[in-house]
Amino acid sequence: MTTMELNLRKQCFTEFILSMSEEEFTELENYAKTLQQRKLTSKSKPYPWAPTLDEMRSIVAESEENYRHGKFIEEEDMDNYLDSLK
């Protein structure tokens, strides 16, 4: 995107904001604050769920146990099953 295109987008967005009612502006303002908070928390926690090392080991151990006991489905079988649902 060129600088001119970016400036035009900014100008259009500014005009859009200036044309809003107080209620619409408050809603947009709250939404922007929410996005900012998510951005700040996502930097400290890169994933929605960050398991501890013990939790991760437990999950892997459970998965290996299920595999040993045949509690799994092959990808091809899953594809066939999903196709049958259509």
PDB file of N, CA and C in Angstrom, residues 6-83:
ATOM      1  N   LEU A   6      -2.679   5.006   2.071  1.00  0.00           N
ATOM      2  CA  LEU A   6      -2.822   4.957   3.526  1.00  0.00           C
ATOM      3  C   LEU A   6      -3.398   6.264   4.058  1.00  0.00           C
ATOM      4  N   ASN A   7      -2.891   7.386   3.571  1.00  0.00           N
ATOM      5  CA  ASN A   7      -3.406   8.684   4.012  1.00  0.00           C
ATOM      6  C   ASN A   7      -4.874   8.858   3.643  1.00  0.00           C
ATOM      7  N   LEU A   8      -5.267   8.377   2.480  1.00  0.00           N
ATOM      8  CA  LEU A   8      -6.664   8.455   2.062  1.00  0.00           C
ATOM      9  C   LEU A   8      -7.547   7.605   2.973  1.00  0.00           C
ATOM     10  N   ARG A   9      -7.074   6.414   3.307  1.00  0.00           N
ATOM     11  CA  ARG A   9      -7.832   5.556   4.233  1.00  0.00           C
ATOM     12  C   ARG A   9      -7.993   6.231   5.588  1.00  0.00           C
ATOM     13  N   LYS A  10      -6.910   6.840   6.080  1.00  0.00           N
ATOM     14  CA  LYS A  10      -6.971   7.538   7.369  1.00  0.00           C
ATOM     15  C   LYS A  10      -7.964   8.696   7.312  1.00  0.00           C
ATOM     16  N   GLN A  11      -7.946   9.431   6.209  1.00  0.00           N
ATOM     17  CA  GLN A  11      -8.848  10.565   6.058  1.00  0.00           C
ATOM     18  C   GLN A  11     -10.302  10.089   6.032  1.00  0.00           C
ATOM     19  N   CYS A  12     -10.580   9.029   5.292  1.00  0.00           N
ATOM     20  CA  CYS A  12     -11.944   8.489   5.225  1.00  0.00           C
ATOM     21  C   CYS A  12     -12.397   7.997   6.597  1.00  0.00           C
ATOM     22  N   PHE A  13     -11.498   7.370   7.318  1.00  0.00           N
ATOM     23  CA  PHE A  13     -11.839   6.867   8.647  1.00  0.00           C
ATOM     24  C   PHE A  13     -12.102   8.027   9.604  1.00  0.00           C
ATOM     25  N   THR A  14     -11.302   9.078   9.500  1.00  0.00           N
ATOM     26  CA  THR A  14     -11.500  10.266  10.340  1.00  0.00           C
ATOM     27  C   THR A  14     -12.863  10.891  10.060  1.00  0.00           C
ATOM     28  N   GLU A  15     -13.220  11.007   8.789  1.00  0.00           N
ATOM     29  CA  GLU A  15     -14.528  11.555   8.424  1.00  0.00           C
ATOM     30  C   GLU A  15     -15.650  10.672   8.957  1.00  0.00           C
ATOM     31  N   PHE A  16     -15.447   9.373   8.904  1.00  0.00           N
ATOM     32  CA  PHE A  16     -16.431   8.427   9.427  1.00  0.00           C
ATOM     33  C   PHE A  16     -16.630   8.643  10.925  1.00  0.00           C
ATOM     34  N   ILE A  17     -15.536   8.807  11.653  1.00  0.00           N
ATOM     35  CA  ILE A  17     -15.609   9.025  13.103  1.00  0.00           C
ATOM     36  C   ILE A  17     -16.309  10.348  13.407  1.00  0.00           C
ATOM     37  N   LEU A  18     -15.981  11.393  12.656  1.00  0.00           N
ATOM     38  CA  LEU A  18     -16.588  12.706  12.895  1.00  0.00           C
ATOM     39  C   LEU A  18     -18.089  12.705  12.617  1.00  0.00           C
ATOM     40  N   SER A  19     -18.549  11.804  11.776  1.00  0.00           N
ATOM     41  CA  SER A  19     -19.980  11.757  11.449  1.00  0.00           C
ATOM     42  C   SER A  19     -20.788  10.905  12.435  1.00  0.00           C
ATOM     43  N   MET A  20     -20.121  10.278  13.397  1.00  0.00           N
ATOM     44  CA  MET A  20     -20.811   9.397  14.347  1.00  0.00           C
ATOM     45  C   MET A  20     -21.578  10.184  15.401  1.00  0.00           C
ATOM     46  N   SER A  21     -22.638   9.532  15.891  1.00  0.00           N
ATOM     47  CA  SER A  21     -23.350  10.093  17.041  1.00  0.00           C
ATOM     48  C   SER A  21     -22.538   9.786  18.295  1.00  0.00           C
ATOM     49  N   GLU A  22     -22.947  10.377  19.407  1.00  0.00           N
ATOM     50  CA  GLU A  22     -22.218  10.154  20.656  1.00  0.00           C
ATOM     51  C   GLU A  22     -22.263   8.678  21.063  1.00  0.00           C
ATOM     52  N   GLU A  23     -23.415   8.041  20.885  1.00  0.00           N
ATOM     53  CA  GLU A  23     -23.554   6.621  21.247  1.00  0.00           C
ATOM     54  C   GLU A  23     -22.640   5.739  20.400  1.00  0.00           C
ATOM     55  N   GLU A  24     -22.632   6.000  19.095  1.00  0.00           N
ATOM     56  CA  GLU A  24     -21.784   5.220  18.195  1.00  0.00           C
ATOM     57  C   GLU A  24     -20.309   5.418  18.524  1.00  0.00           C
ATOM     58  N   PHE A  25     -19.951   6.674  18.830  1.00  0.00           N
ATOM     59  CA  PHE A  25     -18.558   6.964  19.160  1.00  0.00           C
ATOM     60  C   PHE A  25     -18.148   6.268  20.452  1.00  0.00           C
ATOM     61  N   THR A  26     -19.028   6.271  21.448  1.00  0.00           N
ATOM     62  CA  THR A  26     -18.740   5.601  22.721  1.00  0.00           C
ATOM     63  C   THR A  26     -18.547   4.107  22.498  1.00  0.00           C
ATOM     64  N   GLU A  27     -19.397   3.528  21.647  1.00  0.00           N
ATOM     65  CA  GLU A  27     -19.275   2.100  21.341  1.00  0.00           C
ATOM     66  C   GLU A  27     -17.943   1.804  20.652  1.00  0.00           C
ATOM     67  N   LEU A  28     -17.566   2.629  19.695  1.00  0.00           N
ATOM     68  CA  LEU A  28     -16.285   2.458  19.003  1.00  0.00           C
ATOM     69  C   LEU A  28     -15.119   2.627  19.967  1.00  0.00           C
ATOM     70  N   GLU A  29     -15.228   3.605  20.850  1.00  0.00           N
ATOM     71  CA  GLU A  29     -14.181   3.862  21.832  1.00  0.00           C
ATOM     72  C   GLU A  29     -13.992   2.656  22.759  1.00  0.00           C
ATOM     73  N   ASN A  30     -15.102   2.086  23.220  1.00  0.00           N
ATOM     74  CA  ASN A  30     -15.030   0.901  24.088  1.00  0.00           C
ATOM     75  C   ASN A  30     -14.425  -0.288  23.347  1.00  0.00           C
ATOM     76  N   TYR A  31     -14.796  -0.439  22.086  1.00  0.00           N
ATOM     77  CA  TYR A  31     -14.253  -1.524  21.280  1.00  0.00           C
ATOM     78  C   TYR A  31     -12.741  -1.362  21.109  1.00  0.00           C
ATOM     79  N   ALA A  32     -12.300  -0.133  20.855  1.00  0.00           N
ATOM     80  CA  ALA A  32     -10.862   0.126  20.690  1.00  0.00           C
ATOM     81  C   ALA A  32     -10.106  -0.172  21.981  1.00  0.00           C
ATOM     82  N   LYS A  33     -10.692   0.188  23.120  1.00  0.00           N
ATOM     83  CA  LYS A  33     -10.051  -0.099  24.405  1.00  0.00           C
ATOM     84  C   LYS A  33      -9.934  -1.605  24.629  1.00  0.00           C
ATOM     85  N   THR A  34     -10.994  -2.336  24.268  1.00  0.00           N
ATOM     86  CA  THR A  34     -10.976  -3.792  24.409  1.00  0.00           C
ATOM     87  C   THR A  34      -9.887  -4.404  23.538  1.00  0.00           C
ATOM     88  N   LEU A  35      -9.783  -3.930  22.305  1.00  0.00           N
ATOM     89  CA  LEU A  35      -8.734  -4.431  21.405  1.00  0.00           C
ATOM     90  C   LEU A  35      -7.350  -4.147  21.963  1.00  0.00           C
ATOM     91  N   GLN A  36      -7.166  -2.963  22.520  1.00  0.00           N
ATOM     92  CA  GLN A  36      -5.867  -2.597  23.087  1.00  0.00           C
ATOM     93  C   GLN A  36      -5.519  -3.510  24.256  1.00  0.00           C
ATOM     94  N   GLN A  37      -6.502  -3.801  25.114  1.00  0.00           N
ATOM     95  CA  GLN A  37      -6.265  -4.688  26.256  1.00  0.00           C
ATOM     96  C   GLN A  37      -5.876  -6.081  25.778  1.00  0.00           C
ATOM     97  N   ARG A  38      -6.587  -6.586  24.761  1.00  0.00           N
ATOM     98  CA  ARG A  38      -6.257  -7.912  24.214  1.00  0.00           C
ATOM     99  C   ARG A  38      -4.841  -7.925  23.663  1.00  0.00           C
ATOM    100  N   LYS A  39      -4.472  -6.842  23.010  1.00  0.00           N
ATOM    101  CA  LYS A  39      -3.137  -6.751  22.419  1.00  0.00           C
ATOM    102  C   LYS A  39      -2.072  -6.790  23.511  1.00  0.00           C
ATOM    103  N   LEU A  40      -2.319  -6.076  24.603  1.00  0.00           N
ATOM    104  CA  LEU A  40      -1.357  -6.050  25.702  1.00  0.00           C
ATOM    105  C   LEU A  40      -1.247  -7.408  26.373  1.00  0.00           C
ATOM    106  N   THR A  41      -2.376  -8.089  26.587  1.00  0.00           N
ATOM    107  CA  THR A  41      -2.325  -9.394  27.249  1.00  0.00           C
ATOM    108  C   THR A  41      -1.785 -10.463  26.313  1.00  0.00           C
ATOM    109  N   SER A  42      -2.011 -10.316  25.014  1.00  0.00           N
ATOM    110  CA  SER A  42      -1.512 -11.332  24.089  1.00  0.00           C
ATOM    111  C   SER A  42       0.010 -11.299  23.991  1.00  0.00           C
ATOM    112  N   LYS A  43       0.622 -10.139  24.259  1.00  0.00           N
ATOM    113  CA  LYS A  43       2.083 -10.066  24.232  1.00  0.00           C
ATOM    114  C   LYS A  43       2.681 -10.820  25.408  1.00  0.00           C
ATOM    115  N   SER A  44       2.004 -10.752  26.548  1.00  0.00           N
ATOM    116  CA  SER A  44       2.527 -11.446  27.721  1.00  0.00           C
ATOM    117  C   SER A  44       2.175 -12.928  27.685  1.00  0.00           C
ATOM    118  N   LYS A  45       1.095 -13.268  26.988  1.00  0.00           N
ATOM    119  CA  LYS A  45       0.653 -14.658  26.900  1.00  0.00           C
ATOM    120  C   LYS A  45       0.323 -14.930  25.430  1.00  0.00           C
ATOM    121  N   PRO A  46       1.252 -15.485  24.676  1.00  0.00           N
ATOM    122  CA  PRO A  46       1.090 -15.576  23.228  1.00  0.00           C
ATOM    123  C   PRO A  46      -0.058 -16.461  22.752  1.00  0.00           C
ATOM    124  N   TYR A  47      -0.525 -17.369  23.585  1.00  0.00           N
ATOM    125  CA  TYR A  47      -1.612 -18.251  23.192  1.00  0.00           C
ATOM    126  C   TYR A  47      -2.747 -18.117  24.198  1.00  0.00           C
ATOM    127  N   PRO A  48      -3.982 -18.382  23.767  1.00  0.00           N
ATOM    128  CA  PRO A  48      -5.098 -18.291  24.712  1.00  0.00           C
ATOM    129  C   PRO A  48      -4.928 -19.241  25.896  1.00  0.00           C
ATOM    130  N   TRP A  49      -4.251 -20.349  25.665  1.00  0.00           N
ATOM    131  CA  TRP A  49      -4.023 -21.332  26.723  1.00  0.00           C
ATOM    132  C   TRP A  49      -2.543 -21.663  26.719  1.00  0.00           C
ATOM    133  N   ALA A  50      -1.858 -21.302  27.766  1.00  0.00           N
ATOM    134  CA  ALA A  50      -0.427 -21.585  27.870  1.00  0.00           C
ATOM    135  C   ALA A  50      -0.226 -22.609  28.986  1.00  0.00           C
ATOM    136  N   PRO A  51      -0.173 -23.899  28.624  1.00  0.00           N
ATOM    137  CA  PRO A  51      -0.045 -24.935  29.659  1.00  0.00           C
ATOM    138  C   PRO A  51       1.323 -24.895  30.336  1.00  0.00           C
ATOM    139  N   THR A  52       1.316 -25.321  31.580  1.00  0.00           N
ATOM    140  CA  THR A  52       2.581 -25.448  32.298  1.00  0.00           C
ATOM    141  C   THR A  52       3.294 -26.691  31.777  1.00  0.00           C
ATOM    142  N   LEU A  53       4.532 -26.863  32.158  1.00  0.00           N
ATOM    143  CA  LEU A  53       5.302 -28.024  31.727  1.00  0.00           C
ATOM    144  C   LEU A  53       4.659 -29.315  32.228  1.00  0.00           C
ATOM    145  N   ASP A  54       4.173 -29.315  33.468  1.00  0.00           N
ATOM    146  CA  ASP A  54       3.517 -30.506  34.015  1.00  0.00           C
ATOM    147  C   ASP A  54       2.232 -30.839  33.260  1.00  0.00           C
ATOM    148  N   GLU A  55       1.449 -29.809  32.914  1.00  0.00           N
ATOM    149  CA  GLU A  55       0.225 -30.040  32.142  1.00  0.00           C
ATOM    150  C   GLU A  55       0.556 -30.623  30.771  1.00  0.00           C
ATOM    151  N   MET A  56       1.583 -30.101  30.139  1.00  0.00           N
ATOM    152  CA  MET A  56       1.978 -30.587  28.820  1.00  0.00           C
ATOM    153  C   MET A  56       2.432 -32.040  28.895  1.00  0.00           C
ATOM    154  N   ARG A  57       3.221 -32.376  29.908  1.00  0.00           N
ATOM    155  CA  ARG A  57       3.666 -33.765  30.076  1.00  0.00           C
ATOM    156  C   ARG A  57       2.477 -34.690  30.300  1.00  0.00           C
ATOM    157  N   SER A  58       1.509 -34.242  31.076  1.00  0.00           N
ATOM    158  CA  SER A  58       0.318 -35.034  31.349  1.00  0.00           C
ATOM    159  C   SER A  58      -0.479 -35.286  30.069  1.00  0.00           C
ATOM    160  N   ILE A  59      -0.608 -34.264  29.243  1.00  0.00           N
ATOM    161  CA  ILE A  59      -1.344 -34.391  27.980  1.00  0.00           C
ATOM    162  C   ILE A  59      -0.641 -35.369  27.048  1.00  0.00           C
ATOM    163  N   VAL A  60       0.671 -35.258  26.947  1.00  0.00           N
ATOM    164  CA  VAL A  60       1.441 -36.162  26.084  1.00  0.00           C
ATOM    165  C   VAL A  60       1.349 -37.593  26.603  1.00  0.00           C
ATOM    166  N   ALA A  61       1.451 -37.779  27.916  1.00  0.00           N
ATOM    167  CA  ALA A  61       1.361 -39.118  28.500  1.00  0.00           C
ATOM    168  C   ALA A  61      -0.010 -39.730  28.231  1.00  0.00           C
ATOM    169  N   GLU A  62      -1.062 -38.927  28.363  1.00  0.00           N
ATOM    170  CA  GLU A  62      -2.415 -39.429  28.092  1.00  0.00           C
ATOM    171  C   GLU A  62      -2.561 -39.816  26.629  1.00  0.00           C
ATOM    172  N   SER A  63      -2.009 -39.016  25.743  1.00  0.00           N
ATOM    173  CA  SER A  63      -2.069 -39.303  24.314  1.00  0.00           C
ATOM    174  C   SER A  63      -1.327 -40.598  23.981  1.00  0.00           C
ATOM    175  N   GLU A  64      -0.152 -40.777  24.566  1.00  0.00           N
ATOM    176  CA  GLU A  64       0.611 -42.009  24.325  1.00  0.00           C
ATOM    177  C   GLU A  64      -0.137 -43.226  24.855  1.00  0.00           C
ATOM    178  N   GLU A  65      -0.771 -43.080  26.000  1.00  0.00           N
ATOM    179  CA  GLU A  65      -1.557 -44.175  26.581  1.00  0.00           C
ATOM    180  C   GLU A  65      -2.733 -44.533  25.670  1.00  0.00           C
ATOM    181  N   ASN A  66      -3.424 -43.536  25.168  1.00  0.00           N
ATOM    182  CA  ASN A  66      -4.539 -43.778  24.248  1.00  0.00           C
ATOM    183  C   ASN A  66      -4.055 -44.478  22.982  1.00  0.00           C
ATOM    184  N   TYR A  67      -2.902 -44.090  22.480  1.00  0.00           N
ATOM    185  CA  TYR A  67      -2.356 -44.706  21.273  1.00  0.00           C
ATOM    186  C   TYR A  67      -2.037 -46.183  21.517  1.00  0.00           C
ATOM    187  N   ARG A  68      -1.429 -46.478  22.668  1.00  0.00           N
ATOM    188  CA  ARG A  68      -1.088 -47.869  22.995  1.00  0.00           C
ATOM    189  C   ARG A  68      -2.328 -48.750  23.106  1.00  0.00           C
ATOM    190  N   HIS A  69      -3.431 -48.178  23.556  1.00  0.00           N
ATOM    191  CA  HIS A  69      -4.657 -48.954  23.740  1.00  0.00           C
ATOM    192  C   HIS A  69      -5.607 -48.849  22.547  1.00  0.00           C
ATOM    193  N   GLY A  70      -5.143 -48.266  21.458  1.00  0.00           N
ATOM    194  CA  GLY A  70      -5.935 -48.202  20.236  1.00  0.00           C
ATOM    195  C   GLY A  70      -7.073 -47.194  20.271  1.00  0.00           C
ATOM    196  N   LYS A  71      -7.004 -46.246  21.165  1.00  0.00           N
ATOM    197  CA  LYS A  71      -8.062 -45.233  21.266  1.00  0.00           C
ATOM    198  C   LYS A  71      -7.700 -44.031  20.395  1.00  0.00           C
ATOM    199  N   PHE A  72      -7.674 -44.264  19.095  1.00  0.00           N
ATOM    200  CA  PHE A  72      -7.369 -43.185  18.163  1.00  0.00           C
ATOM    201  C   PHE A  72      -8.021 -43.516  16.839  1.00  0.00           C
ATOM    202  N   ILE A  73      -8.027 -42.559  15.932  1.00  0.00           N
ATOM    203  CA  ILE A  73      -8.602 -42.766  14.611  1.00  0.00           C
ATOM    204  C   ILE A  73      -7.600 -42.244  13.581  1.00  0.00           C
ATOM    205  N   GLU A  74      -7.415 -43.005  12.529  1.00  0.00           N
ATOM    206  CA  GLU A  74      -6.506 -42.597  11.461  1.00  0.00           C
ATOM    207  C   GLU A  74      -7.119 -41.422  10.698  1.00  0.00           C
ATOM    208  N   GLU A  75      -6.271 -40.620  10.086  1.00  0.00           N
ATOM    209  CA  GLU A  75      -6.739 -39.440   9.370  1.00  0.00           C
ATOM    210  C   GLU A  75      -7.695 -39.814   8.238  1.00  0.00           C
ATOM    211  N   GLU A  76      -7.367 -40.867   7.502  1.00  0.00           N
ATOM    212  CA  GLU A  76      -8.215 -41.302   6.392  1.00  0.00           C
ATOM    213  C   GLU A  76      -9.594 -41.725   6.893  1.00  0.00           C
ATOM    214  N   ASP A  77      -9.626 -42.460   8.014  1.00  0.00           N
ATOM    215  CA  ASP A  77     -10.905 -42.873   8.592  1.00  0.00           C
ATOM    216  C   ASP A  77     -11.720 -41.657   9.031  1.00  0.00           C
ATOM    217  N   MET A  78     -11.053 -40.676   9.601  1.00  0.00           N
ATOM    218  CA  MET A  78     -11.746 -39.455  10.022  1.00  0.00           C
ATOM    219  C   MET A  78     -12.297 -38.713   8.814  1.00  0.00           C
ATOM    220  N   ASP A  79     -11.516 -38.633   7.738  1.00  0.00           N
ATOM    221  CA  ASP A  79     -11.988 -37.985   6.515  1.00  0.00           C
ATOM    222  C   ASP A  79     -13.219 -38.693   5.975  1.00  0.00           C
ATOM    223  N   ASN A  80     -13.180 -40.036   5.947  1.00  0.00           N
ATOM    224  CA  ASN A  80     -14.329 -40.803   5.468  1.00  0.00           C
ATOM    225  C   ASN A  80     -15.555 -40.558   6.342  1.00  0.00           C
ATOM    226  N   TYR A  81     -15.346 -40.521   7.649  1.00  0.00           N
ATOM    227  CA  TYR A  81     -16.453 -40.280   8.569  1.00  0.00           C
ATOM    228  C   TYR A  81     -17.057 -38.897   8.335  1.00  0.00           C
ATOM    229  N   LEU A  82     -16.200 -37.887   8.208  1.00  0.00           N
ATOM    230  CA  LEU A  82     -16.696 -36.531   7.981  1.00  0.00           C
ATOM    231  C   LEU A  82     -17.411 -36.416   6.640  1.00  0.00           C
ATOM    232  N   ASP A  83     -16.904 -37.119   5.623  1.00  0.00           N
ATOM    233  CA  ASP A  83     -17.567 -37.118   4.319  1.00  0.00           C
ATOM    234  C   ASP A  83     -18.939 -37.764   4.404  1.00  0.00           C
TER     235      ASP A  83
END
